[in-house]
């Protein structure tokens, strides 16, 4: 539920990635959130290797098929800076030219699972709250790694 806090998820046996500078983990010297840390967490989740995970089952609070970049169909619009923003430490207050908010990260997470799970088509048939068990693909991981290392393709000039 939307009102559930981190403790509620922990008590229910859900392992969620929620790294904020105000969390007690930061006070104890834990690594701050960044996209590399997020990627690491996702791959561990896909392989069933998170602490106390117990299985490879992943539950999405928002169904991947509900994502629309333009914000249509009730989706959060990509790049809208809604949700917690790391740079400012506040919700909904980021610079869309240089920052992103945690709502944007979910788009990235779905793309990562779509690349590293051989059963990625199932992602887009899930309903909110359904269990997804990633069939981890080392080949998919290597293809994603190659894309990330290669970087973006050069922009083509219009004829």
GROMACS .gro file of N, CA and C in nm:
model
  477
    1UNK      N    1   0.081  -0.120   0.000
    1UNK     CA    2   0.000   0.000   0.000
    1UNK      C    3   0.085   0.125   0.000
    2UNK      N    4   0.028   0.233  -0.054
    2UNK     CA    5   0.103   0.358  -0.063
    2UNK      C    6   0.143   0.410   0.074
    3UNK      N    7   0.065   0.381   0.177
    3UNK     CA    8   0.095   0.433   0.310
    3UNK      C    9   0.201   0.352   0.382
    4UNK      N   10   0.239   0.239   0.327
    4UNK     CA   11   0.336   0.152   0.393
    4UNK      C   12   0.473   0.218   0.397
    5UNK      N   13   0.536   0.215   0.511
    5UNK     CA   14   0.671   0.268   0.525
    5UNK      C   15   0.773   0.158   0.512
    6UNK      N   16   0.900   0.195   0.520
    6UNK     CA   17   1.008   0.098   0.505
    6UNK      C   18   0.996  -0.014   0.607
    7UNK      N   19   0.964   0.020   0.731
    7UNK     CA   20   0.950  -0.083   0.834
    7UNK      C   21   0.841  -0.182   0.803
    8UNK      N   22   0.730  -0.134   0.745
    8UNK     CA   23   0.621  -0.223   0.708
    8UNK      C   24   0.668  -0.325   0.605
    9UNK      N   25   0.745  -0.279   0.507
    9UNK     CA   26   0.797  -0.369   0.404
    9UNK      C   27   0.894  -0.470   0.464
   10UNK      N   28   0.982  -0.424   0.553
   10UNK     CA   29   1.075  -0.516   0.619
   10UNK      C   30   1.000  -0.623   0.697
   11UNK      N   31   0.899  -0.582   0.774
   11UNK     CA   32   0.822  -0.678   0.854
   11UNK      C   33   0.747  -0.777   0.767
   12UNK      N   34   0.707  -0.734   0.647
   12UNK     CA   35   0.635  -0.823   0.555
   12UNK      C   36   0.730  -0.911   0.475
   13UNK      N   37   0.861  -0.892   0.491
   13UNK     CA   38   0.959  -0.974   0.421
   13UNK      C   39   0.998  -0.922   0.285
   14UNK      N   40   0.967  -0.795   0.255
   14UNK     CA   41   1.005  -0.735   0.128
   14UNK      C   42   1.136  -0.661   0.143
   15UNK      N   43   1.225  -0.680   0.048
   15UNK     CA   44   1.354  -0.612   0.046
   15UNK      C   45   1.343  -0.502  -0.059
   16UNK      N   46   1.343  -0.377  -0.015
   16UNK     CA   47   1.329  -0.266  -0.110
   16UNK      C   48   1.455  -0.182  -0.110
   17UNK      N   49   1.485  -0.126  -0.226
   17UNK     CA   50   1.598  -0.034  -0.235
   17UNK      C   51   1.546   0.104  -0.204
   18UNK      N   52   1.592   0.159  -0.094
   18UNK     CA   53   1.551   0.294  -0.055
   18UNK      C   54   1.669   0.357   0.017
   19UNK      N   55   1.753   0.423  -0.060
   19UNK     CA   56   1.871   0.485  -0.003
   19UNK      C   57   1.854   0.636  -0.005
   20UNK      N   58   1.851   0.694   0.111
   20UNK     CA   59   1.838   0.839   0.124
   20UNK      C   60   1.942   0.886   0.225
   21UNK      N   61   1.992   1.006   0.207
   21UNK     CA   62   2.093   1.056   0.300
   21UNK      C   63   2.045   1.065   0.444
   22UNK      N   64   1.914   1.065   0.465
   22UNK     CA   65   1.863   1.075   0.601
   22UNK      C   66   1.850   0.940   0.668
   23UNK      N   67   1.874   0.833   0.596
   23UNK     CA   68   1.857   0.700   0.655
   23UNK      C   69   1.972   0.669   0.750
   24UNK      N   70   1.946   0.579   0.842
   24UNK     CA   71   2.048   0.543   0.940
   24UNK      C   72   2.167   0.476   0.873
   25UNK      N   73   2.148   0.416   0.757
   25UNK     CA   74   2.259   0.351   0.686
   25UNK      C   75   2.369   0.451   0.653
   26UNK      N   76   2.330   0.573   0.617
   26UNK     CA   77   2.429   0.674   0.582
   26UNK      C   78   2.508   0.716   0.706
   27UNK      N   79   2.441   0.722   0.818
   27UNK     CA   80   2.510   0.759   0.942
   27UNK      C   81   2.614   0.654   0.978
   28UNK      N   82   2.593   0.531   0.933
   28UNK     CA   83   2.687   0.422   0.962
   28UNK      C   84   2.790   0.402   0.852
   29UNK      N   85   2.800   0.496   0.759
   29UNK     CA   86   2.904   0.490   0.655
   29UNK      C   87   2.869   0.408   0.533
   30UNK      N   88   2.743   0.376   0.512
   30UNK     CA   89   2.705   0.299   0.394
   30UNK      C   90   2.725   0.383   0.268
   31UNK      N   91   2.738   0.316   0.155
   31UNK     CA   92   2.757   0.383   0.027
   31UNK      C   93   2.627   0.454  -0.012
   32UNK      N   94   2.639   0.578  -0.059
   32UNK     CA   95   2.522   0.651  -0.103
   32UNK      C   96   2.468   0.591  -0.232
   33UNK      N   97   2.341   0.624  -0.259
   33UNK     CA   98   2.277   0.577  -0.381
   33UNK      C   99   2.341   0.641  -0.503
   34UNK      N  100   2.357   0.562  -0.606
   34UNK     CA  101   2.391   0.610  -0.739
   34UNK      C  102   2.340   0.505  -0.837
   35UNK      N  103   2.344   0.534  -0.964
   35UNK     CA  104   2.288   0.439  -1.061
   35UNK      C  105   2.366   0.307  -1.063
   36UNK      N  106   2.494   0.312  -1.031
   36UNK     CA  107   2.572   0.188  -1.025
   36UNK      C  108   2.525   0.101  -0.908
   37UNK      N  109   2.501   0.163  -0.793
   37UNK     CA  110   2.451   0.090  -0.676
   37UNK      C  111   2.313   0.032  -0.707
   38UNK      N  112   2.230   0.108  -0.776
   38UNK     CA  113   2.096   0.061  -0.813
   38UNK      C  114   2.107  -0.060  -0.906
   39UNK      N  115   2.197  -0.052  -1.005
   39UNK     CA  116   2.218  -0.161  -1.100
   39UNK      C  117   2.263  -0.288  -1.025
   40UNK      N  118   2.358  -0.270  -0.934
   40UNK     CA  119   2.407  -0.383  -0.854
   40UNK      C  120   2.292  -0.449  -0.778
   41UNK      N  121   2.210  -0.367  -0.713
   41UNK     CA  122   2.097  -0.417  -0.636
   41UNK      C  123   2.001  -0.495  -0.725
   42UNK      N  124   1.971  -0.442  -0.844
   42UNK     CA  125   1.881  -0.509  -0.936
   42UNK      C  126   1.932  -0.645  -0.981
   43UNK      N  127   2.059  -0.650  -1.017
   43UNK     CA  128   2.116  -0.778  -1.062
   43UNK      C  129   2.112  -0.879  -0.947
   44UNK      N  130   2.144  -0.834  -0.827
   44UNK     CA  131   2.136  -0.924  -0.711
   44UNK      C  132   1.992  -0.971  -0.689
   45UNK      N  133   1.895  -0.881  -0.703
   45UNK     CA  134   1.754  -0.919  -0.688
   45UNK      C  135   1.714  -1.020  -0.794
   46UNK      N  136   1.755  -0.997  -0.917
   46UNK     CA  137   1.721  -1.087  -1.027
   46UNK      C  138   1.778  -1.227  -1.005
   47UNK      N  139   1.891  -1.233  -0.938
   47UNK     CA  140   1.957  -1.362  -0.914
   47UNK      C  141   1.922  -1.422  -0.778
   48UNK      N  142   1.837  -1.353  -0.700
   48UNK     CA  143   1.796  -1.404  -0.569
   48UNK      C  144   1.904  -1.391  -0.463
   49UNK      N  145   1.990  -1.291  -0.475
   49UNK     CA  146   2.106  -1.279  -0.387
   49UNK      C  147   2.102  -1.159  -0.293
   50UNK      N  148   1.985  -1.101  -0.272
   50UNK     CA  149   1.974  -0.992  -0.175
   50UNK      C  150   1.968  -1.051  -0.034
   51UNK      N  151   2.014  -0.978   0.066
   51UNK     CA  152   2.004  -1.027   0.203
   51UNK      C  153   1.859  -1.062   0.238
   52UNK      N  154   1.839  -1.178   0.292
   52UNK     CA  155   1.707  -1.227   0.336
   52UNK      C  156   1.605  -1.236   0.224
   53UNK      N  157   1.648  -1.238   0.098
   53UNK     CA  158   1.553  -1.242  -0.013
   53UNK      C  159   1.479  -1.374  -0.019
   54UNK      N  160   1.548  -1.485  -0.006
   54UNK     CA  161   1.483  -1.615  -0.001
   54UNK      C  162   1.441  -1.673  -0.136
   55UNK      N  163   1.420  -1.590  -0.237
   55UNK     CA  164   1.385  -1.640  -0.371
   55UNK      C  165   1.416  -1.530  -0.472
   56UNK      N  166   1.394  -1.563  -0.599
   56UNK     CA  167   1.416  -1.462  -0.704
   56UNK      C  168   1.289  -1.382  -0.732
   57UNK      N  169   1.185  -1.401  -0.654
   57UNK     CA  170   1.059  -1.332  -0.679
   57UNK      C  171   1.072  -1.182  -0.656
   58UNK      N  172   1.020  -1.106  -0.751
   58UNK     CA  173   1.021  -0.960  -0.746
   58UNK      C  174   0.876  -0.914  -0.758
   59UNK      N  175   0.836  -0.820  -0.675
   59UNK     CA  176   0.700  -0.765  -0.680
   59UNK      C  177   0.710  -0.618  -0.718
   60UNK      N  178   0.630  -0.577  -0.814
   60UNK     CA  179   0.629  -0.438  -0.858
   60UNK      C  180   0.508  -0.366  -0.800
   61UNK      N  181   0.532  -0.255  -0.733
   61UNK     CA  182   0.423  -0.173  -0.681
   61UNK      C  183   0.350  -0.105  -0.795
   62UNK      N  184   0.420  -0.078  -0.904
   62UNK     CA  185   0.362  -0.026  -1.028
   62UNK      C  186   0.393  -0.128  -1.136
   63UNK      N  187   0.291  -0.170  -1.208
   63UNK     CA  188   0.313  -0.268  -1.315
   63UNK      C  189   0.391  -0.203  -1.428
   64UNK      N  190   0.495  -0.271  -1.479
   64UNK     CA  191   0.574  -0.212  -1.588
   64UNK      C  192   0.492  -0.166  -1.709
   65UNK      N  193   0.382  -0.236  -1.739
   65UNK     CA  194   0.301  -0.195  -1.854
   65UNK      C  195   0.227  -0.063  -1.829
   66UNK      N  196   0.229  -0.015  -1.705
   66UNK     CA  197   0.163   0.112  -1.672
   66UNK      C  198   0.255   0.233  -1.698
   67UNK      N  199   0.379   0.210  -1.741
   67UNK     CA  200   0.472   0.320  -1.766
   67UNK      C  201   0.454   0.376  -1.906
   68UNK      N  202   0.439   0.507  -1.912
   68UNK     CA  203   0.430   0.580  -2.039
   68UNK      C  204   0.520   0.701  -2.023
   69UNK      N  205   0.619   0.716  -2.110
   69UNK     CA  206   0.714   0.827  -2.098
   69UNK      C  207   0.646   0.963  -2.094
   70UNK      N  208   0.535   0.977  -2.167
   70UNK     CA  209   0.468   1.107  -2.175
   70UNK      C  210   0.372   1.133  -2.060
   71UNK      N  211   0.359   1.037  -1.968
   71UNK     CA  212   0.271   1.055  -1.853
   71UNK      C  213   0.125   1.024  -1.882
   72UNK      N  214   0.095   0.975  -2.000
   72UNK     CA  215  -0.044   0.943  -2.032
   72UNK      C  216  -0.088   0.817  -1.957
   73UNK      N  217  -0.215   0.787  -1.963
   73UNK     CA  218  -0.274   0.668  -1.901
   73UNK      C  219  -0.251   0.664  -1.750
   74UNK      N  220  -0.238   0.780  -1.687
   74UNK     CA  221  -0.220   0.786  -1.542
   74UNK      C  222  -0.079   0.756  -1.494
   75UNK      N  223   0.014   0.741  -1.586
   75UNK     CA  224   0.154   0.712  -1.552
   75UNK      C  225   0.224   0.839  -1.503
   76UNK      N  226   0.328   0.819  -1.423
   76UNK     CA  227   0.416   0.929  -1.389
   76UNK      C  228   0.495   0.965  -1.513
   77UNK      N  229   0.503   1.092  -1.546
   77UNK     CA  230   0.576   1.135  -1.664
   77UNK      C  231   0.726   1.126  -1.637
   78UNK      N  232   0.798   1.070  -1.732
   78UNK     CA  233   0.943   1.061  -1.720
   78UNK      C  234   1.003   1.202  -1.725
   79UNK      N  235   1.098   1.229  -1.636
   79UNK     CA  236   1.165   1.358  -1.634
   79UNK      C  237   1.086   1.467  -1.564
   80UNK      N  238   0.981   1.430  -1.491
   80UNK     CA  239   0.896   1.530  -1.426
   80UNK      C  240   0.949   1.572  -1.288
   81UNK      N  241   1.055   1.508  -1.242
   81UNK     CA  242   1.112   1.541  -1.110
   81UNK      C  243   1.010   1.526  -0.999
   82UNK      N  244   0.931   1.422  -1.003
   82UNK     CA  245   0.837   1.393  -0.895
   82UNK      C  246   0.899   1.288  -0.805
   83UNK      N  247   0.866   1.290  -0.681
   83UNK     CA  248   0.924   1.198  -0.585
   83UNK      C  249   1.051   1.256  -0.528
   84UNK      N  250   1.120   1.178  -0.449
   84UNK     CA  251   1.240   1.223  -0.379
   84UNK      C  252   1.351   1.254  -0.479
   85UNK      N  253   1.417   1.366  -0.462
   85UNK     CA  254   1.530   1.406  -0.547
   85UNK      C  255   1.655   1.411  -0.461
   86UNK      N  256   1.755   1.334  -0.497
   86UNK     CA  257   1.877   1.323  -0.418
   86UNK      C  258   1.950   1.456  -0.402
   87UNK      N  259   1.954   1.536  -0.508
   87UNK     CA  260   2.032   1.660  -0.503
   87UNK      C  261   1.978   1.759  -0.400
   88UNK      N  262   1.846   1.769  -0.391
   88UNK     CA  263   1.788   1.866  -0.297
   88UNK      C  264   1.748   1.803  -0.166
   89UNK      N  265   1.732   1.671  -0.165
   89UNK     CA  266   1.687   1.603  -0.044
   89UNK      C  267   1.539   1.625  -0.016
   90UNK      N  268   1.464   1.671  -0.116
   90UNK     CA  269   1.321   1.697  -0.097
   90UNK      C  270   1.243   1.636  -0.213
   91UNK      N  271   1.116   1.613  -0.189
   91UNK     CA  272   1.030   1.559  -0.294
   91UNK      C  273   0.992   1.667  -0.394
   92UNK      N  274   0.998   1.631  -0.522
   92UNK     CA  275   0.951   1.716  -0.628
   92UNK      C  276   1.032   1.842  -0.653
   93UNK      N  277   1.150   1.851  -0.596
   93UNK     CA  278   1.230   1.972  -0.614
   93UNK      C  279   1.366   1.938  -0.672
   94UNK      N  280   1.369   1.919  -0.802
   94UNK     CA  281   1.497   1.895  -0.869
   94UNK      C  282   1.500   1.976  -0.997
   95UNK      N  283   1.617   1.989  -1.052
   95UNK     CA  284   1.635   2.061  -1.177
   95UNK      C  285   1.626   1.958  -1.290
   96UNK      N  286   1.519   1.961  -1.371
   96UNK     CA  287   1.502   1.859  -1.474
   96UNK      C  288   1.615   1.855  -1.576
   97UNK      N  289   1.695   1.961  -1.586
   97UNK     CA  290   1.805   1.963  -1.681
   97UNK      C  291   1.926   1.885  -1.631
   98UNK      N  292   1.938   1.871  -1.499
   98UNK     CA  293   2.058   1.807  -1.443
   98UNK      C  294   2.029   1.694  -1.346
   99UNK      N  295   1.911   1.686  -1.292
   99UNK     CA  296   1.878   1.588  -1.188
   99UNK      C  297   1.768   1.495  -1.235
  100UNK      N  298   1.743   1.394  -1.157
  100UNK     CA  299   1.626   1.311  -1.177
  100UNK      C  300   1.577   1.269  -1.040
  101UNK      N  301   1.451   1.233  -1.034
  101UNK     CA  302   1.391   1.191  -0.909
  101UNK      C  303   1.371   1.040  -0.910
  102UNK      N  304   1.339   0.985  -0.793
  102UNK     CA  305   1.327   0.840  -0.785
  102UNK      C  306   1.217   0.786  -0.875
  103UNK      N  307   1.116   0.865  -0.910
  103UNK     CA  308   1.015   0.819  -1.004
  103UNK      C  309   1.074   0.786  -1.140
  104UNK      N  310   1.176   0.861  -1.180
  104UNK     CA  311   1.242   0.836  -1.308
  104UNK      C  312   1.323   0.706  -1.304
  105UNK      N  313   1.374   0.671  -1.189
  105UNK     CA  314   1.459   0.553  -1.176
  105UNK      C  315   1.382   0.426  -1.210
  106UNK      N  316   1.252   0.423  -1.182
  106UNK     CA  317   1.174   0.303  -1.212
  106UNK      C  318   1.175   0.272  -1.361
  107UNK      N  319   1.173   0.375  -1.446
  107UNK     CA  320   1.183   0.352  -1.590
  107UNK      C  321   1.314   0.279  -1.622
  108UNK      N  322   1.423   0.325  -1.562
  108UNK     CA  323   1.553   0.261  -1.582
  108UNK      C  324   1.551   0.117  -1.533
  109UNK      N  325   1.492   0.094  -1.416
  109UNK     CA  326   1.489  -0.041  -1.360
  109UNK      C  327   1.415  -0.138  -1.451
  110UNK      N  328   1.303  -0.096  -1.506
  110UNK     CA  329   1.229  -0.183  -1.598
  110UNK      C  330   1.313  -0.214  -1.722
  111UNK      N  331   1.384  -0.114  -1.773
  111UNK     CA  332   1.471  -0.138  -1.889
  111UNK      C  333   1.582  -0.237  -1.855
  112UNK      N  334   1.640  -0.227  -1.737
  112UNK     CA  335   1.746  -0.320  -1.697
  112UNK      C  336   1.690  -0.462  -1.690
  113UNK      N  337   1.576  -0.481  -1.622
  113UNK     CA  338   1.518  -0.615  -1.615
  113UNK      C  339   1.483  -0.667  -1.754
  114UNK      N  340   1.437  -0.578  -1.843
  114UNK     CA  341   1.403  -0.620  -1.979
  114UNK      C  342   1.526  -0.672  -2.054
  115UNK      N  343   1.643  -0.626  -2.019
  115UNK     CA  344   1.766  -0.670  -2.084
  115UNK      C  345   1.828  -0.793  -2.019
  116UNK      N  346   1.821  -0.804  -1.887
  116UNK     CA  347   1.893  -0.913  -1.819
  116UNK      C  348   1.807  -1.036  -1.789
  117UNK      N  349   1.678  -1.030  -1.816
  117UNK     CA  350   1.589  -1.143  -1.790
  117UNK      C  351   1.544  -1.202  -1.924
  118UNK      N  352   1.569  -1.330  -1.944
  118UNK     CA  353   1.530  -1.392  -2.071
  118UNK      C  354   1.378  -1.400  -2.086
  119UNK      N  355   1.305  -1.390  -1.976
  119UNK     CA  356   1.159  -1.391  -1.980
  119UNK      C  357   1.102  -1.251  -1.966
  120UNK      N  358   1.171  -1.152  -2.022
  120UNK     CA  359   1.134  -1.011  -2.007
  120UNK      C  360   0.994  -0.980  -2.059
  121UNK      N  361   0.946  -1.052  -2.158
  121UNK     CA  362   0.812  -1.025  -2.210
  121UNK      C  363   0.707  -1.037  -2.100
  122UNK      N  364   0.731  -1.126  -2.003
  122UNK     CA  365   0.638  -1.143  -1.891
  122UNK      C  366   0.624  -1.015  -1.808
  123UNK      N  367   0.731  -0.935  -1.803
  123UNK     CA  368   0.727  -0.809  -1.726
  123UNK      C  369   0.606  -0.725  -1.764
  124UNK      N  370   0.578  -0.720  -1.892
  124UNK     CA  371   0.476  -0.630  -1.944
  124UNK      C  372   0.337  -0.691  -1.943
  125UNK      N  373   0.325  -0.813  -1.888
  125UNK     CA  374   0.195  -0.876  -1.867
  125UNK      C  375   0.156  -0.876  -1.720
  126UNK      N  376   0.247  -0.830  -1.634
  126UNK     CA  377   0.221  -0.829  -1.490
  126UNK      C  378   0.120  -0.723  -1.452
  127UNK      N  379   0.044  -0.751  -1.348
  127UNK     CA  380  -0.040  -0.651  -1.286
  127UNK      C  381   0.029  -0.606  -1.158
  128UNK      N  382  -0.012  -0.493  -1.108
  128UNK     CA  383   0.044  -0.440  -0.984
  128UNK      C  384   0.034  -0.546  -0.875
  129UNK      N  385   0.147  -0.572  -0.808
  129UNK     CA  386   0.151  -0.668  -0.699
  129UNK      C  387   0.180  -0.811  -0.741
  130UNK      N  388   0.179  -0.840  -0.872
  130UNK     CA  389   0.211  -0.976  -0.919
  130UNK      C  390   0.358  -1.007  -0.892
  131UNK      N  391   0.386  -1.135  -0.872
  131UNK     CA  392   0.524  -1.180  -0.854
  131UNK      C  393   0.587  -1.203  -0.991
  132UNK      N  394   0.711  -1.161  -1.004
  132UNK     CA  395   0.789  -1.185  -1.126
  132UNK      C  396   0.917  -1.255  -1.084
  133UNK      N  397   0.950  -1.362  -1.152
  133UNK     CA  398   1.074  -1.432  -1.125
  133UNK      C  399   1.161  -1.423  -1.250
  134UNK      N  400   1.263  -1.340  -1.242
  134UNK     CA  401   1.354  -1.318  -1.353
  134UNK      C  402   1.432  -1.445  -1.384
  135UNK      N  403   1.431  -1.483  -1.511
  135UNK     CA  404   1.519  -1.590  -1.557
  135UNK      C  405   1.646  -1.518  -1.603
  136UNK      N  406   1.740  -1.506  -1.510
  136UNK     CA  407   1.861  -1.428  -1.535
  136UNK      C  408   1.936  -1.482  -1.655
  137UNK      N  409   1.974  -1.389  -1.743
  137UNK     CA  410   2.045  -1.425  -1.866
  137UNK      C  411   2.185  -1.364  -1.863
  138UNK      N  412   2.290  -1.446  -1.843
  138UNK     CA  413   2.426  -1.393  -1.851
  138UNK      C  414   2.453  -1.327  -1.986
  139UNK      N  415   2.395  -1.382  -2.093
  139UNK     CA  416   2.413  -1.323  -2.225
  139UNK      C  417   2.347  -1.185  -2.231
  140UNK      N  418   2.227  -1.174  -2.175
  140UNK     CA  419   2.157  -1.045  -2.171
  140UNK      C  420   2.236  -0.944  -2.091
  141UNK      N  421   2.295  -0.989  -1.979
  141UNK     CA  422   2.378  -0.901  -1.897
  141UNK      C  423   2.497  -0.851  -1.979
  142UNK      N  424   2.562  -0.941  -2.052
  142UNK     CA  425   2.678  -0.903  -2.132
  142UNK      C  426   2.640  -0.806  -2.244
  143UNK      N  427   2.522  -0.827  -2.305
  143UNK     CA  428   2.475  -0.734  -2.409
  143UNK      C  429   2.449  -0.596  -2.349
  144UNK      N  430   2.387  -0.592  -2.231
  144UNK     CA  431   2.361  -0.464  -2.165
  144UNK      C  432   2.492  -0.397  -2.127
  145UNK      N  433   2.585  -0.474  -2.074
  145UNK     CA  434   2.716  -0.420  -2.038
  145UNK      C  435   2.784  -0.357  -2.160
  146UNK      N  436   2.779  -0.427  -2.272
  146UNK     CA  437   2.841  -0.375  -2.394
  146UNK      C  438   2.776  -0.244  -2.437
  147UNK      N  439   2.644  -0.236  -2.428
  147UNK     CA  440   2.573  -0.112  -2.463
  147UNK      C  441   2.615   0.002  -2.371
  148UNK      N  442   2.626  -0.027  -2.242
  148UNK     CA  443   2.662   0.077  -2.146
  148UNK      C  444   2.806   0.124  -2.165
  149UNK      N  445   2.896   0.031  -2.193
  149UNK     CA  446   3.036   0.067  -2.213
  149UNK      C  447   3.053   0.145  -2.343
  150UNK      N  448   2.978   0.104  -2.445
  150UNK     CA  449   2.985   0.172  -2.576
  150UNK      C  450   2.935   0.316  -2.567
  151UNK      N  451   2.835   0.339  -2.486
  151UNK     CA  452   2.778   0.472  -2.473
  151UNK      C  453   2.679   0.502  -2.583
  152UNK      N  454   2.621   0.620  -2.582
  152UNK     CA  455   2.519   0.654  -2.680
  152UNK      C  456   2.576   0.665  -2.821
  153UNK      N  457   2.492   0.631  -2.917
  153UNK     CA  458   2.531   0.643  -3.058
  153UNK      C  459   2.542   0.792  -3.092
  154UNK      N  460   2.633   0.826  -3.181
  154UNK     CA  461   2.644   0.968  -3.220
  154UNK      C  462   2.514   1.014  -3.285
  155UNK      N  463   2.479   1.140  -3.263
  155UNK     CA  464   2.359   1.195  -3.322
  155UNK      C  465   2.377   1.207  -3.472
  156UNK      N  466   2.271   1.174  -3.544
  156UNK     CA  467   2.274   1.185  -3.690
  156UNK      C  468   2.219   1.322  -3.728
  157UNK      N  469   2.284   1.382  -3.823
  157UNK     CA  470   2.238   1.512  -3.873
  157UNK      C  471   2.133   1.488  -3.980
  158UNK      N  472   2.029   1.571  -3.977
  158UNK     CA  473   1.922   1.560  -4.078
  158UNK      C  474   1.978   1.595  -4.216
  159UNK      N  475   1.932   1.523  -4.320
  159UNK     CA  476   1.981   1.553  -4.456
  159UNK      C  477   1.936   1.688  -4.505
   0.00000   0.00000   0.00000
